[in-house]
mmCIF file of C-alpha atoms and ligand atoms in Angstrom:
data_model
loop_
_atom_site.group_PDB
_atom_site.id
_atom_site.type_symbol
_atom_site.label_atom_id
_atom_site.label_comp_id
_atom_site.label_asym_id
_atom_site.label_seq_id
_atom_site.Cartn_x
_atom_site.Cartn_y
_atom_site.Cartn_z
ATOM 1 C CA UNK S 1 -5.151 11.728 22.002
ATOM 2 C CA UNK S 2 -3.515 13.558 19.110
ATOM 3 C CA UNK S 3 -5.534 16.049 17.173
ATOM 4 C CA UNK S 4 -6.895 14.660 13.889
ATOM 5 C CA UNK S 5 -6.517 16.514 10.604
ATOM 6 C CA UNK S 6 -8.853 19.378 9.789
ATOM 7 C CA UNK S 7 -12.074 17.782 8.363
ATOM 8 C CA UNK S 8 -12.044 20.056 5.312
ATOM 9 C CA UNK S 9 -8.457 19.181 4.618
ATOM 10 C CA UNK S 10 -9.358 15.484 4.962
ATOM 11 C CA UNK S 11 -12.278 15.819 2.507
ATOM 12 C CA UNK S 12 -9.924 17.502 0.034
ATOM 13 C CA UNK S 13 -7.302 14.785 0.435
ATOM 14 C CA UNK S 14 -9.926 12.070 -0.144
ATOM 15 C CA UNK S 15 -11.137 13.839 -3.280
ATOM 16 C CA UNK S 16 -7.591 14.012 -4.610
ATOM 17 C CA UNK S 17 -7.170 10.338 -3.667
ATOM 18 C CA UNK S 18 -10.150 9.341 -5.848
ATOM 19 C CA UNK S 19 -8.977 11.587 -8.650
ATOM 20 C CA UNK S 20 -5.523 9.963 -8.572
ATOM 21 C CA UNK S 21 -7.144 6.503 -8.762
ATOM 22 C CA UNK S 22 -9.149 7.484 -11.848
ATOM 23 C CA UNK S 23 -6.171 9.052 -13.567
ATOM 24 C CA UNK S 24 -4.193 5.839 -13.006
ATOM 25 C CA UNK S 25 -6.805 3.704 -14.727
ATOM 26 C CA UNK S 26 -9.219 2.731 -11.952
ATOM 27 C CA UNK S 27 -12.436 3.561 -13.787
ATOM 28 C CA UNK S 28 -14.860 0.841 -12.643
ATOM 29 C CA UNK S 29 -17.621 2.722 -10.762
ATOM 30 C CA UNK S 30 -18.216 -0.092 -8.266
ATOM 31 C CA UNK S 31 -14.533 -0.280 -7.406
ATOM 32 C CA UNK S 32 -14.290 3.509 -6.984
ATOM 33 C CA UNK S 33 -17.396 3.527 -4.752
ATOM 34 C CA UNK S 34 -15.931 0.740 -2.604
ATOM 35 C CA UNK S 35 -12.636 2.632 -2.328
ATOM 36 C CA UNK S 36 -14.463 5.810 -1.394
ATOM 37 C CA UNK S 37 -16.240 3.980 1.429
ATOM 38 C CA UNK S 38 -13.185 2.314 2.998
ATOM 39 C CA UNK S 39 -11.013 4.830 4.860
ATOM 40 C CA UNK S 40 -7.376 3.897 4.187
ATOM 41 C CA UNK S 41 -6.412 6.096 7.159
ATOM 42 C CA UNK S 42 -7.733 3.360 9.511
ATOM 43 C CA UNK S 43 -5.355 0.741 8.070
ATOM 44 C CA UNK S 44 -2.139 2.739 8.424
ATOM 45 C CA UNK S 45 -0.702 3.318 11.889
ATOM 46 C CA UNK S 46 1.441 5.951 13.592
ATOM 47 C CA UNK S 47 3.453 8.489 11.644
ATOM 48 C CA UNK S 48 2.489 7.018 8.283
ATOM 49 C CA UNK S 49 -1.241 7.643 8.841
ATOM 50 C CA UNK S 50 -0.776 11.232 7.607
ATOM 51 C CA UNK S 51 0.160 9.845 4.181
ATOM 52 C CA UNK S 52 -2.770 7.418 3.927
ATOM 53 C CA UNK S 53 -4.408 9.324 1.035
ATOM 54 C CA UNK S 54 -1.303 9.483 -1.085
ATOM 55 C CA UNK S 55 -0.892 6.943 -3.857
ATOM 56 C CA UNK S 56 2.060 5.126 -2.372
ATOM 57 C CA UNK S 57 2.712 1.864 -0.511
ATOM 58 C CA UNK S 58 3.398 2.394 3.220
ATOM 59 C CA UNK S 59 5.011 0.288 5.944
ATOM 60 C CA UNK S 60 2.779 -1.726 8.316
ATOM 61 C CA UNK S 61 3.658 -4.108 11.199
ATOM 62 C CA UNK S 62 5.824 -7.244 10.752
ATOM 63 C CA UNK S 63 7.986 -5.569 8.085
ATOM 64 C CA UNK S 64 5.167 -5.722 5.526
ATOM 65 C CA UNK S 65 3.512 -3.024 3.387
ATOM 66 C CA UNK S 66 0.028 -1.816 2.578
ATOM 67 C CA UNK S 67 -0.098 -1.718 -1.222
ATOM 68 C CA UNK S 68 -0.310 1.416 -3.319
ATOM 69 C CA UNK S 69 -4.012 2.385 -3.637
ATOM 70 C CA UNK S 70 -3.962 2.537 -7.451
ATOM 71 C CA UNK S 71 -2.548 -1.010 -7.528
ATOM 72 C CA UNK S 72 -5.284 -2.141 -5.085
ATOM 73 C CA UNK S 73 -7.817 -0.513 -7.421
ATOM 74 C CA UNK S 74 -6.407 -2.056 -10.593
ATOM 75 C CA UNK S 75 -6.201 -5.524 -9.034
ATOM 76 C CA UNK S 76 -9.768 -5.252 -7.710
ATOM 77 C CA UNK S 77 -10.969 -4.068 -11.116
ATOM 78 C CA UNK S 78 -9.190 -6.966 -12.902
ATOM 79 C CA UNK S 79 -10.773 -9.407 -10.458
ATOM 80 C CA UNK S 80 -14.265 -8.329 -11.630
ATOM 81 C CA UNK S 81 -15.986 -9.354 -8.368
ATOM 82 C CA UNK S 82 -19.744 -9.896 -8.387
ATOM 83 C CA UNK S 83 -22.162 -9.757 -5.425
ATOM 84 C CA UNK S 84 -22.557 -13.557 -5.294
ATOM 85 C CA UNK S 85 -18.823 -14.292 -5.353
ATOM 86 C CA UNK S 86 -16.716 -15.962 -2.696
ATOM 87 C CA UNK S 87 -13.233 -14.458 -2.761
ATOM 88 C CA UNK S 88 -9.971 -15.751 -1.307
ATOM 89 C CA UNK S 89 -7.213 -13.232 -0.553
ATOM 90 C CA UNK S 90 -3.697 -14.393 0.273
ATOM 91 C CA UNK S 91 -1.828 -11.645 2.155
ATOM 92 C CA UNK S 92 -4.180 -9.841 4.559
ATOM 93 C CA UNK S 93 -1.488 -7.352 5.589
ATOM 94 C CA UNK S 94 -3.350 -4.315 6.945
ATOM 95 C CA UNK S 95 -6.741 -5.647 5.834
ATOM 96 C CA UNK S 96 -7.314 -2.741 3.430
ATOM 97 C CA UNK S 97 -7.687 -4.828 0.244
ATOM 98 C CA UNK S 98 -9.981 -7.305 2.055
ATOM 99 C CA UNK S 99 -12.213 -4.465 3.319
ATOM 100 C CA UNK S 100 -12.650 -3.246 -0.259
ATOM 101 C CA UNK S 101 -13.403 -6.771 -1.514
ATOM 102 C CA UNK S 102 -15.975 -7.096 1.302
ATOM 103 C CA UNK S 103 -17.981 -4.221 -0.281
ATOM 104 C CA UNK S 104 -18.195 -6.120 -3.588
ATOM 105 C CA UNK S 105 -18.378 -9.835 -2.757
ATOM 106 C CA UNK S 106 -20.710 -12.124 -0.849
ATOM 107 C CA UNK S 107 -17.903 -13.517 1.308
ATOM 108 C CA UNK S 108 -14.176 -12.886 1.665
ATOM 109 C CA UNK S 109 -11.621 -15.254 3.209
ATOM 110 C CA UNK S 110 -8.325 -13.513 3.871
ATOM 111 C CA UNK S 111 -5.159 -15.340 4.954
ATOM 112 C CA UNK S 112 -1.848 -14.069 6.323
ATOM 113 C CA UNK S 113 1.173 -15.884 7.779
ATOM 114 C CA UNK S 114 1.496 -13.311 10.632
ATOM 115 C CA UNK S 115 -0.967 -13.801 13.514
ATOM 116 C CA UNK S 116 -0.437 -10.215 14.602
ATOM 117 C CA UNK S 117 -1.591 -8.907 11.220
ATOM 118 C CA UNK S 118 -4.689 -11.127 11.004
ATOM 119 C CA UNK S 119 -5.622 -10.237 14.603
ATOM 120 C CA UNK S 120 -5.326 -6.494 13.983
ATOM 121 C CA UNK S 121 -7.168 -6.717 10.660
ATOM 122 C CA UNK S 122 -9.981 -8.800 12.224
ATOM 123 C CA UNK S 123 -10.431 -6.100 14.899
ATOM 124 C CA UNK S 124 -10.776 -3.459 12.178
ATOM 125 C CA UNK S 125 -13.313 -5.587 10.253
ATOM 126 C CA UNK S 126 -15.387 -5.884 13.462
ATOM 127 C CA UNK S 127 -15.131 -2.132 14.061
ATOM 128 C CA UNK S 128 -16.310 -1.466 10.491
ATOM 129 C CA UNK S 129 -19.145 -4.026 10.743
ATOM 130 C CA UNK S 130 -17.726 -6.120 7.901
ATOM 131 C CA UNK S 131 -19.364 -9.391 8.922
ATOM 132 C CA UNK S 132 -18.658 -11.118 5.591
ATOM 133 C CA UNK S 133 -14.862 -11.290 6.058
ATOM 134 C CA UNK S 134 -13.229 -14.318 7.672
ATOM 135 C CA UNK S 135 -9.584 -13.869 8.712
ATOM 136 C CA UNK S 136 -7.292 -16.866 8.952
ATOM 137 C CA UNK S 137 -3.634 -17.292 10.038
ATOM 138 C CA UNK S 138 -1.961 -19.834 7.748
ATOM 139 C CA UNK S 139 0.547 -20.272 4.941
ATOM 140 C CA UNK S 140 -1.669 -19.126 2.096
ATOM 141 C CA UNK S 141 0.314 -20.929 -0.614
ATOM 142 C CA UNK S 142 -1.866 -23.958 0.123
ATOM 143 C CA UNK S 143 -5.093 -21.966 -0.168
ATOM 144 C CA UNK S 144 -8.044 -23.008 1.970
ATOM 145 C CA UNK S 145 -9.015 -26.546 0.864
ATOM 146 C CA UNK S 146 -11.954 -26.649 3.295
ATOM 147 C CA UNK S 147 -13.600 -23.524 1.866
ATOM 148 C CA UNK S 148 -12.644 -24.157 -1.785
ATOM 149 C CA UNK S 149 -13.494 -23.706 -4.614
ATOM 150 C CA UNK S 150 -13.456 -19.911 -4.994
ATOM 151 C CA UNK S 151 -14.967 -17.636 -7.646
ATOM 152 C CA UNK S 152 -12.099 -15.215 -7.293
ATOM 153 C CA UNK S 153 -8.576 -15.422 -5.814
ATOM 154 C CA UNK S 154 -6.241 -12.495 -5.233
ATOM 155 C CA UNK S 155 -2.658 -12.857 -4.029
ATOM 156 C CA UNK S 156 -0.961 -9.715 -2.704
ATOM 157 C CA UNK S 157 2.555 -11.154 -2.291
ATOM 158 C CA UNK S 158 4.786 -12.240 -5.178
ATOM 159 C CA UNK S 159 5.507 -15.894 -5.992
ATOM 160 C CA UNK S 160 7.741 -17.089 -8.822
ATOM 161 C CA UNK S 161 4.789 -18.959 -10.314
ATOM 162 C CA UNK S 162 1.100 -19.178 -9.444
ATOM 163 C CA UNK S 163 0.918 -21.709 -6.570
ATOM 164 C CA UNK S 164 -0.602 -25.017 -7.769
ATOM 165 C CA UNK S 165 -3.085 -25.387 -4.892
ATOM 166 C CA UNK S 166 -4.510 -21.921 -5.655
ATOM 167 C CA UNK S 167 -5.001 -22.799 -9.325
ATOM 168 C CA UNK S 168 -6.768 -25.997 -8.245
ATOM 169 C CA UNK S 169 -9.034 -24.089 -5.843
ATOM 170 C CA UNK S 170 -10.269 -21.709 -8.570
ATOM 171 C CA UNK S 171 -13.737 -22.518 -9.965
ATOM 172 C CA UNK S 172 -14.156 -22.962 -13.739
ATOM 173 C CA UNK S 173 -15.031 -19.455 -14.939
ATOM 174 C CA UNK S 174 -13.082 -18.084 -11.988
ATOM 175 C CA UNK S 175 -10.413 -15.361 -12.042
ATOM 176 C CA UNK S 176 -7.171 -15.100 -10.078
ATOM 177 C CA UNK S 177 -5.043 -11.946 -9.992
ATOM 178 C CA UNK S 178 -1.484 -12.138 -8.628
ATOM 179 C CA UNK S 179 2.038 -10.741 -8.953
ATOM 180 C CA UNK S 180 4.631 -13.219 -10.237
ATOM 181 C CA UNK S 181 8.394 -12.887 -10.311
ATOM 182 C CA UNK S 182 11.343 -12.861 -7.940
ATOM 183 C CA UNK S 183 11.135 -10.531 -4.954
ATOM 184 C CA UNK S 184 14.157 -8.456 -5.909
ATOM 185 C CA UNK S 185 13.362 -8.284 -9.623
ATOM 186 C CA UNK S 186 10.634 -6.982 -11.879
ATOM 187 C CA UNK S 187 7.356 -8.680 -11.156
ATOM 188 C CA UNK S 188 4.317 -8.848 -13.401
ATOM 189 C CA UNK S 189 0.732 -8.631 -12.342
ATOM 190 C CA UNK S 190 -1.108 -11.433 -14.102
ATOM 191 C CA UNK S 191 -4.737 -12.366 -14.509
ATOM 192 C CA UNK S 192 -5.479 -16.087 -14.714
ATOM 193 C CA UNK S 193 -8.880 -17.159 -16.014
ATOM 194 C CA UNK S 194 -9.950 -20.760 -15.572
ATOM 195 C CA UNK S 195 -12.118 -22.239 -18.312
ATOM 196 C CA UNK S 196 -13.468 -25.782 -18.617
ATOM 197 C CA UNK S 197 -10.428 -26.522 -20.791
ATOM 198 C CA UNK S 198 -7.638 -25.011 -18.734
ATOM 199 C CA UNK S 199 -6.075 -21.708 -17.742
ATOM 200 C CA UNK S 200 -5.609 -18.469 -19.710
ATOM 201 C CA UNK S 201 -2.900 -16.035 -18.628
ATOM 202 C CA UNK S 202 -2.916 -12.299 -19.281
ATOM 203 C CA UNK S 203 -0.081 -9.993 -18.254
ATOM 204 C CA UNK S 204 -1.395 -6.700 -16.874
ATOM 205 C CA UNK S 205 1.521 -4.514 -15.773
ATOM 206 C CA UNK S 206 4.783 -4.388 -13.831
ATOM 207 C CA UNK S 207 4.502 -4.225 -10.058
ATOM 208 C CA UNK S 208 6.568 -4.599 -6.906
ATOM 209 C CA UNK S 209 5.278 -6.702 -4.015
ATOM 210 C CA UNK S 210 6.795 -8.291 -0.920
ATOM 211 C CA UNK S 211 7.519 -12.007 -1.491
ATOM 212 C CA UNK S 212 5.198 -14.895 -0.706
ATOM 213 C CA UNK S 213 7.080 -16.623 2.136
ATOM 214 C CA UNK S 214 6.711 -20.213 3.374
ATOM 215 C CA UNK S 215 5.454 -21.068 6.858
ATOM 216 C CA UNK S 216 4.104 -18.866 9.647
ATOM 217 C CA UNK S 217 5.629 -15.658 11.025
ATOM 218 C CA UNK S 218 6.695 -15.582 14.687
ATOM 219 C CA UNK S 219 4.593 -12.578 15.817
HETATM 220 N N1 LIG P 301 -3.247 -6.877 0.938
HETATM 221 C C1 LIG P 301 -2.492 -6.194 1.961
HETATM 222 C C2 LIG P 301 -1.043 -5.966 1.618
HETATM 223 C C3 LIG P 301 -0.315 -7.223 1.728
HETATM 224 S S1 LIG P 301 1.438 -7.190 1.895
HETATM 225 C C4 LIG P 301 -3.135 -4.888 2.362
HETATM 226 O O1 LIG P 301 -4.190 -4.528 1.800
HETATM 227 O O2 LIG P 301 -2.629 -4.235 3.280
HETATM 228 C C5 LIG P 301 1.672 -8.927 1.640
HETATM 229 C C6 LIG P 301 1.230 -9.786 2.777
HETATM 230 O O3 LIG P 301 1.405 -11.109 2.348
HETATM 231 C C7 LIG P 301 2.068 -9.620 4.036
HETATM 232 O O4 LIG P 301 1.257 -9.253 5.111
HETATM 233 C C8 LIG P 301 2.695 -10.994 4.218
HETATM 234 O O5 LIG P 301 2.795 -11.390 5.590
HETATM 235 C C9 LIG P 301 1.721 -11.885 3.487
HETATM 236 N N2 LIG P 301 2.272 -13.178 3.074
HETATM 237 C C10 LIG P 301 3.502 -13.455 2.533
HETATM 238 N N3 LIG P 301 3.639 -14.783 2.326
HETATM 239 C C11 LIG P 301 2.473 -15.357 2.735
HETATM 240 C C12 LIG P 301 1.995 -16.711 2.785
HETATM 241 N N4 LIG P 301 2.713 -17.751 2.355
HETATM 242 N N5 LIG P 301 0.764 -16.924 3.281
HETATM 243 C C13 LIG P 301 -0.011 -15.904 3.716
HETATM 244 N N6 LIG P 301 0.391 -14.634 3.720
HETATM 245 C C14 LIG P 301 1.625 -14.344 3.231
#
Protein backbone atom coordinates (compact mmCIF):
# COMPACT_ATOMS: atom_id res chain seq x y z
CA UNK A 1 0.00 0.00 0.00
CA UNK A 2 1.34 3.44 -0.85
CA UNK A 3 0.27 6.37 1.24
CA UNK A 4 -2.51 8.42 -0.37
CA UNK A 5 -2.32 12.20 -0.66
CA UNK A 6 -3.15 14.35 2.35
CA UNK A 7 -7.00 14.70 2.42
CA UNK A 8 -6.82 18.48 2.73
CA UNK A 9 -4.49 18.67 -0.21
CA UNK A 10 -6.88 16.43 -2.18
CA UNK A 11 -9.88 18.66 -1.35
CA UNK A 12 -7.90 21.68 -2.51
CA UNK A 13 -6.88 19.97 -5.76
CA UNK A 14 -10.51 19.01 -6.45
CA UNK A 15 -11.63 22.59 -5.84
CA UNK A 16 -9.03 23.86 -8.27
CA UNK A 17 -10.13 21.15 -10.72
CA UNK A 18 -13.73 22.45 -10.67
CA UNK A 19 -12.55 26.03 -10.93
CA UNK A 20 -10.44 25.17 -13.99
CA UNK A 21 -13.48 23.50 -15.62
CA UNK A 22 -15.60 26.62 -15.10
CA UNK A 23 -12.92 28.94 -16.39
CA UNK A 24 -12.65 26.82 -19.55
CA UNK A 25 -16.34 27.14 -20.31
CA UNK A 26 -17.95 24.23 -18.48
CA UNK A 27 -20.77 26.18 -16.86
CA UNK A 28 -23.72 23.74 -16.93
CA UNK A 29 -24.54 23.08 -13.25
CA UNK A 30 -25.60 19.47 -13.86
CA UNK A 31 -22.38 18.70 -15.70
CA UNK A 32 -20.27 20.32 -12.97
CA UNK A 33 -22.14 18.37 -10.26
CA UNK A 34 -21.60 15.11 -12.15
CA UNK A 35 -17.90 15.91 -12.55
CA UNK A 36 -17.61 16.75 -8.87
CA UNK A 37 -19.09 13.35 -7.97
CA UNK A 38 -16.88 11.19 -10.21
CA UNK A 39 -13.33 10.95 -8.86
CA UNK A 40 -10.96 11.09 -11.86
CA UNK A 41 -8.23 9.72 -9.59
CA UNK A 42 -9.89 6.27 -9.78
CA UNK A 43 -9.61 6.16 -13.58
CA UNK A 44 -5.89 6.96 -13.83
CA UNK A 45 -3.39 4.32 -12.76
CA UNK A 46 0.15 4.28 -11.38
CA UNK A 47 2.43 7.29 -11.54
CA UNK A 48 -0.09 9.37 -13.46
CA UNK A 49 -2.71 9.17 -10.67
CA UNK A 50 -0.99 12.10 -8.92
CA UNK A 51 -1.92 14.31 -11.87
CA UNK A 52 -5.57 13.22 -12.05
CA UNK A 53 -6.90 16.66 -11.00
CA UNK A 54 -4.90 18.59 -13.54
CA UNK A 55 -6.61 19.65 -16.74
CA UNK A 56 -4.59 17.47 -19.07
CA UNK A 57 -5.02 14.20 -20.97
CA UNK A 58 -3.07 11.30 -19.39
CA UNK A 59 -1.91 7.90 -20.65
CA UNK A 60 -3.98 4.80 -19.81
CA UNK A 61 -3.51 1.11 -20.77
CA UNK A 62 -3.34 -0.12 -24.41
CA UNK A 63 -1.57 3.06 -25.57
CA UNK A 64 -4.75 5.13 -25.17
CA UNK A 65 -5.49 8.33 -23.24
CA UNK A 66 -8.05 9.60 -20.76
CA UNK A 67 -9.26 12.90 -22.23
CA UNK A 68 -8.58 16.31 -20.77
CA UNK A 69 -11.28 17.03 -18.13
CA UNK A 70 -12.33 20.36 -19.66
CA UNK A 71 -12.86 18.61 -23.01
CA UNK A 72 -14.92 15.90 -21.24
CA UNK A 73 -16.96 18.69 -19.64
CA UNK A 74 -17.48 20.63 -22.88
CA UNK A 75 -18.48 17.48 -24.79
CA UNK A 76 -20.90 16.44 -22.04
CA UNK A 77 -22.37 19.94 -21.97
CA UNK A 78 -22.81 19.99 -25.77
CA UNK A 79 -24.54 16.61 -25.59
CA UNK A 80 -27.26 18.11 -23.35
CA UNK A 81 -28.18 14.78 -21.74
CA UNK A 82 -31.54 14.44 -20.01
CA UNK A 83 -32.58 11.95 -17.29
CA UNK A 84 -34.66 9.86 -19.71
CA UNK A 85 -31.95 9.58 -22.36
CA UNK A 86 -30.19 6.48 -23.60
CA UNK A 87 -26.62 7.36 -24.53
CA UNK A 88 -24.09 5.50 -26.66
CA UNK A 89 -20.40 6.21 -26.11
CA UNK A 90 -17.78 4.96 -28.57
CA UNK A 91 -14.36 4.81 -26.87
CA UNK A 92 -14.72 3.66 -23.25
CA UNK A 93 -11.00 4.12 -22.55
CA UNK A 94 -10.68 4.52 -18.78
CA UNK A 95 -14.46 4.72 -18.29
CA UNK A 96 -14.29 8.27 -16.92
CA UNK A 97 -16.55 9.90 -19.54
CA UNK A 98 -19.08 7.04 -19.24
CA UNK A 99 -19.18 7.40 -15.43
CA UNK A 100 -20.06 11.09 -15.84
CA UNK A 101 -22.74 10.31 -18.44
CA UNK A 102 -24.16 7.70 -16.04
CA UNK A 103 -24.94 10.51 -13.54
CA UNK A 104 -27.02 12.34 -16.16
CA UNK A 105 -28.68 9.69 -18.34
CA UNK A 106 -31.11 6.84 -17.84
CA UNK A 107 -28.79 4.32 -19.51
CA UNK A 108 -25.30 4.40 -21.01
CA UNK A 109 -23.84 1.88 -23.46
CA UNK A 110 -20.09 2.27 -23.81
CA UNK A 111 -18.01 0.45 -26.43
CA UNK A 112 -14.26 -0.02 -26.81
CA UNK A 113 -12.17 -2.15 -29.18
CA UNK A 114 -9.83 -3.24 -26.35
CA UNK A 115 -11.22 -5.99 -24.08
CA UNK A 116 -8.75 -5.05 -21.36
CA UNK A 117 -10.11 -1.49 -21.22
CA UNK A 118 -13.79 -2.52 -21.15
CA UNK A 119 -13.04 -5.13 -18.47
CA UNK A 120 -11.22 -2.66 -16.22
CA UNK A 121 -13.86 0.03 -16.76
CA UNK A 122 -16.68 -2.42 -15.99
CA UNK A 123 -14.96 -3.31 -12.70
CA UNK A 124 -14.83 0.39 -11.78
CA UNK A 125 -18.52 0.89 -12.67
CA UNK A 126 -19.40 -2.04 -10.35
CA UNK A 127 -17.22 -0.59 -7.58
CA UNK A 128 -18.98 2.78 -7.96
CA UNK A 129 -22.45 1.19 -8.07
CA UNK A 130 -23.13 2.55 -11.57
CA UNK A 131 -25.72 -0.06 -12.53
CA UNK A 132 -26.98 1.90 -15.57
CA UNK A 133 -23.79 1.47 -17.62
CA UNK A 134 -23.37 -1.46 -20.02
CA UNK A 135 -19.84 -2.06 -21.30
CA UNK A 136 -19.28 -3.79 -24.63
CA UNK A 137 -16.13 -4.88 -26.52
CA UNK A 138 -16.65 -4.22 -30.24
CA UNK A 139 -15.64 -2.03 -33.15
CA UNK A 140 -17.80 0.97 -32.29
CA UNK A 141 -17.84 2.37 -35.84
CA UNK A 142 -20.84 0.13 -36.45
CA UNK A 143 -22.66 1.36 -33.34
CA UNK A 144 -24.95 -1.05 -31.51
CA UNK A 145 -27.75 -1.97 -33.95
CA UNK A 146 -29.50 -4.14 -31.33
CA UNK A 147 -29.81 -1.31 -28.80
CA UNK A 148 -30.43 1.49 -31.33
CA UNK A 149 -31.78 4.12 -31.73
CA UNK A 150 -30.07 6.43 -29.22
CA UNK A 151 -31.05 9.85 -27.88
CA UNK A 152 -27.41 10.86 -27.62
CA UNK A 153 -24.16 9.54 -29.13
CA UNK A 154 -20.65 10.60 -28.12
CA UNK A 155 -17.50 9.45 -29.88
CA UNK A 156 -14.21 9.98 -28.04
CA UNK A 157 -11.86 8.93 -30.86
CA UNK A 158 -11.41 10.86 -34.12
CA UNK A 159 -12.80 9.66 -37.46
CA UNK A 160 -12.37 11.49 -40.76
CA UNK A 161 -16.15 11.74 -41.07
CA UNK A 162 -19.04 10.83 -38.77
CA UNK A 163 -19.51 7.06 -39.25
CA UNK A 164 -22.71 6.34 -41.25
CA UNK A 165 -24.05 3.64 -38.89
CA UNK A 166 -23.82 6.08 -35.96
CA UNK A 167 -25.77 8.75 -37.86
CA UNK A 168 -28.41 6.13 -38.67
CA UNK A 169 -28.65 5.05 -35.03
CA UNK A 170 -29.37 8.59 -33.80
CA UNK A 171 -33.04 9.31 -33.01
CA UNK A 172 -34.75 12.29 -34.69
CA UNK A 173 -34.17 15.13 -32.22
CA UNK A 174 -31.02 13.36 -31.09
CA UNK A 175 -27.54 14.85 -30.68
CA UNK A 176 -24.14 13.37 -31.49
CA UNK A 177 -20.85 14.97 -30.42
CA UNK A 178 -17.59 13.76 -31.97
CA UNK A 179 -14.11 14.83 -33.10
CA UNK A 180 -13.55 14.66 -36.86
CA UNK A 181 -10.30 14.96 -38.79
CA UNK A 182 -7.13 12.99 -39.42
CA UNK A 183 -5.29 11.66 -36.39
CA UNK A 184 -2.09 13.60 -37.01
CA UNK A 185 -3.80 16.84 -38.02
CA UNK A 186 -6.12 19.41 -36.51
CA UNK A 187 -9.42 17.86 -35.57
CA UNK A 188 -12.70 19.64 -34.93
CA UNK A 189 -15.22 18.79 -32.31
CA UNK A 190 -18.61 18.81 -34.01
CA UNK A 191 -22.18 18.62 -32.80
CA UNK A 192 -24.62 16.83 -35.11
CA UNK A 193 -28.33 17.33 -34.50
CA UNK A 194 -30.79 15.07 -36.27
CA UNK A 195 -34.12 16.61 -37.26
CA UNK A 196 -37.00 15.00 -39.14
CA UNK A 197 -35.51 16.51 -42.31
CA UNK A 198 -31.85 15.58 -41.93
CA UNK A 199 -28.69 16.48 -40.05
CA UNK A 200 -27.37 19.86 -38.84
CA UNK A 201 -23.65 20.24 -38.18
CA UNK A 202 -22.09 22.75 -35.80
CA UNK A 203 -18.34 23.12 -35.32
CA UNK A 204 -17.45 23.63 -31.66
CA UNK A 205 -13.67 23.88 -31.28
CA UNK A 206 -10.32 22.34 -32.20
CA UNK A 207 -9.33 19.19 -30.33
CA UNK A 208 -6.85 16.34 -30.43
CA UNK A 209 -8.02 12.76 -29.97
CA UNK A 210 -6.58 9.31 -30.64
CA UNK A 211 -7.92 7.88 -33.93
CA UNK A 212 -10.96 5.67 -34.34
CA UNK A 213 -9.37 2.37 -35.43
CA UNK A 214 -11.00 -0.57 -37.23
CA UNK A 215 -11.39 -4.00 -35.67
CA UNK A 216 -10.61 -5.27 -32.16
CA UNK A 217 -7.41 -4.74 -30.16
CA UNK A 218 -5.37 -7.80 -29.16
CA UNK A 219 -5.35 -7.24 -25.37
N1 LIG B 1 -13.65 8.31 -23.20
C1 LIG B 1 -12.39 7.81 -22.70
C2 LIG B 1 -11.19 8.24 -23.50
C3 LIG B 1 -11.15 7.51 -24.76
S1 LIG B 1 -9.64 7.40 -25.65
C4 LIG B 1 -12.18 8.13 -21.25
O1 LIG B 1 -13.05 8.79 -20.64
O2 LIG B 1 -11.18 7.70 -20.68
C5 LIG B 1 -10.34 6.72 -27.12
C6 LIG B 1 -10.77 5.29 -27.00
O3 LIG B 1 -11.38 4.96 -28.23
C7 LIG B 1 -9.61 4.32 -26.82
O4 LIG B 1 -9.78 3.58 -25.66
C8 LIG B 1 -9.69 3.45 -28.08
O5 LIG B 1 -9.38 2.08 -27.84
C9 LIG B 1 -11.14 3.60 -28.47
N2 LIG B 1 -11.42 3.28 -29.88
C10 LIG B 1 -10.70 3.62 -30.99
N3 LIG B 1 -11.28 3.11 -32.09
C11 LIG B 1 -12.39 2.44 -31.68
C12 LIG B 1 -13.41 1.70 -32.35
N4 LIG B 1 -13.43 1.53 -33.67
N5 LIG B 1 -14.38 1.14 -31.60
C13 LIG B 1 -14.40 1.28 -30.26
N6 LIG B 1 -13.47 1.96 -29.57
C14 LIG B 1 -12.47 2.54 -30.27
